[in-house]
Amino acid sequence: MTALRAGAATDTGLVRASNQDHLLVASPLFAVADGMGGHAAGEVASQTAVEALRAAWEGADAHDAAALAEAARAANRQVWEAAQADPDLHGMGTTLVAIALVHGGDGGSGELAVVNVGDSRAYRLRQGELEQLTEDHSLVAELVADGQLAADEAEFHPQRHVLTRALGVDPDVPVDLLTVDPWRGDRLLLCSDGLIREVSDGQVASILRRLADPSEAARELVREARMRGGSDNITVVVVDVVDEADAGAPPPPTPGAAAADRPDGTGTSLGDTTAVPVVAPIAAAPPPLADAPPPEPAGAPGRARQRLVTARVVAFVLVLLLVLAAAAAGIGFYARGSWFVGVAPGGELTVYQGRPGGLLWFQPTVAARTGVQESQVEARHHAELAAGVEEPSVAAARQYVRALVAEEQAAQRAVAP
Ligand code: MN
């Protein structure tokens, strides 16, 4: 008999302020939703969709492929109704990709149903080959399908995020539905575009082949996407088709794996906890020079590669830190290496070291007092003095102030009888 074993991970990424993705691990039902909308609306949309999908699925009379598609349509209606009811949520939407082991298939032994709306994706790894099962409902995907855009141009197209279909935008939405026969050893992957944007299909396939434990594979995919930029929220669900006899067996022990299995099966915060350690492993890794990798047994090429990658990451971080330090020193030199004449709070013209208004964390400091009050120079200079008049040296700054005073005195003499 067929059974499923799953692992999942999600992470905000390095750029976005919040995680608007949601995932569902409620075997035999699994889903990923990627919400969009201002403020918290995107989070509400994806969470609503995932919860509504689950409720509709669990309440269905027959658990077949049609029931999964109907559950997706019910999720659409619920997101749409929530968006209509609350002005703050107006315009919100979400993608939804879900799979379920359903009744049907050859000899009624069960099949995998896949539903999709939007640009999250379902993939299948079968006998080492990765295949995308779903079609993206995005502008660029349609342009590529029409032959109006090359596939490699799509990646950088300015409108690559524009969806042509999403949950919650209209009271009804067409839902893509397909079914596949589950083979023992098949591995299904659900993911949000935050993974695909950073990690190529080839790299995804390589990670899915390398890590047998689904939780470990999910976490590694998220970690890889973060390492390559993490420009969006990243969510991954990995589902393995196993024999029922194997399904009950505990998966290989993996630290932090439990984080992906919250009791209710939903959530966005898996990545915030232990599911995706990111900084710690890099900081804790030995420095590259000390890390002479011991000879690996022939059976463990994956480990050796991982070591090499870690050493490269450490080297990269060190170089990055050096560059940042040099940049900071350069900015400091620039910020401190100049002078300007300004007006001190008491009205005295003062020579400052630094840049008017300061630069980053470098605030100007007093280099010399002139003993000249602002009132002693012509009013037409007051605005430029308030803004700060830059001079190449303290001597030049003093010279400028003397010139202002001389000008004012000349003007006084001119009007004197
Ligand atoms: Mn996204």
Coordinates of C-alpha atoms in Angstrom, one line a residue, residues 7 20 73 75 79 147 209-210 218 290 294 333 357 380 405:
G7 CA 9.0 17.4 5.5
Q20 CA 3.3 35.9 3.5
R73 CA -12.5 26.5 -5.3
A75 CA -10.6 28.2 -0.7
V79 CA -10.4 34.4 0.5
G147 CA 6.5 31.9 -28.3
R209 CA 18.7 13.4 -4.9
R210 CA 21.3 14.0 -2.2
A218 CA 13.2 20.9 2.6
A290 CA 42.5 25.2 8.8
P294 CA 40.3 14.6 5.5
F333 CA 38.2 59.3 5.4
G357 CA 24.8 67.6 8.3
R380 CA 22.8 87.6 1.9
V405 CA 34.0 90.4 7.6

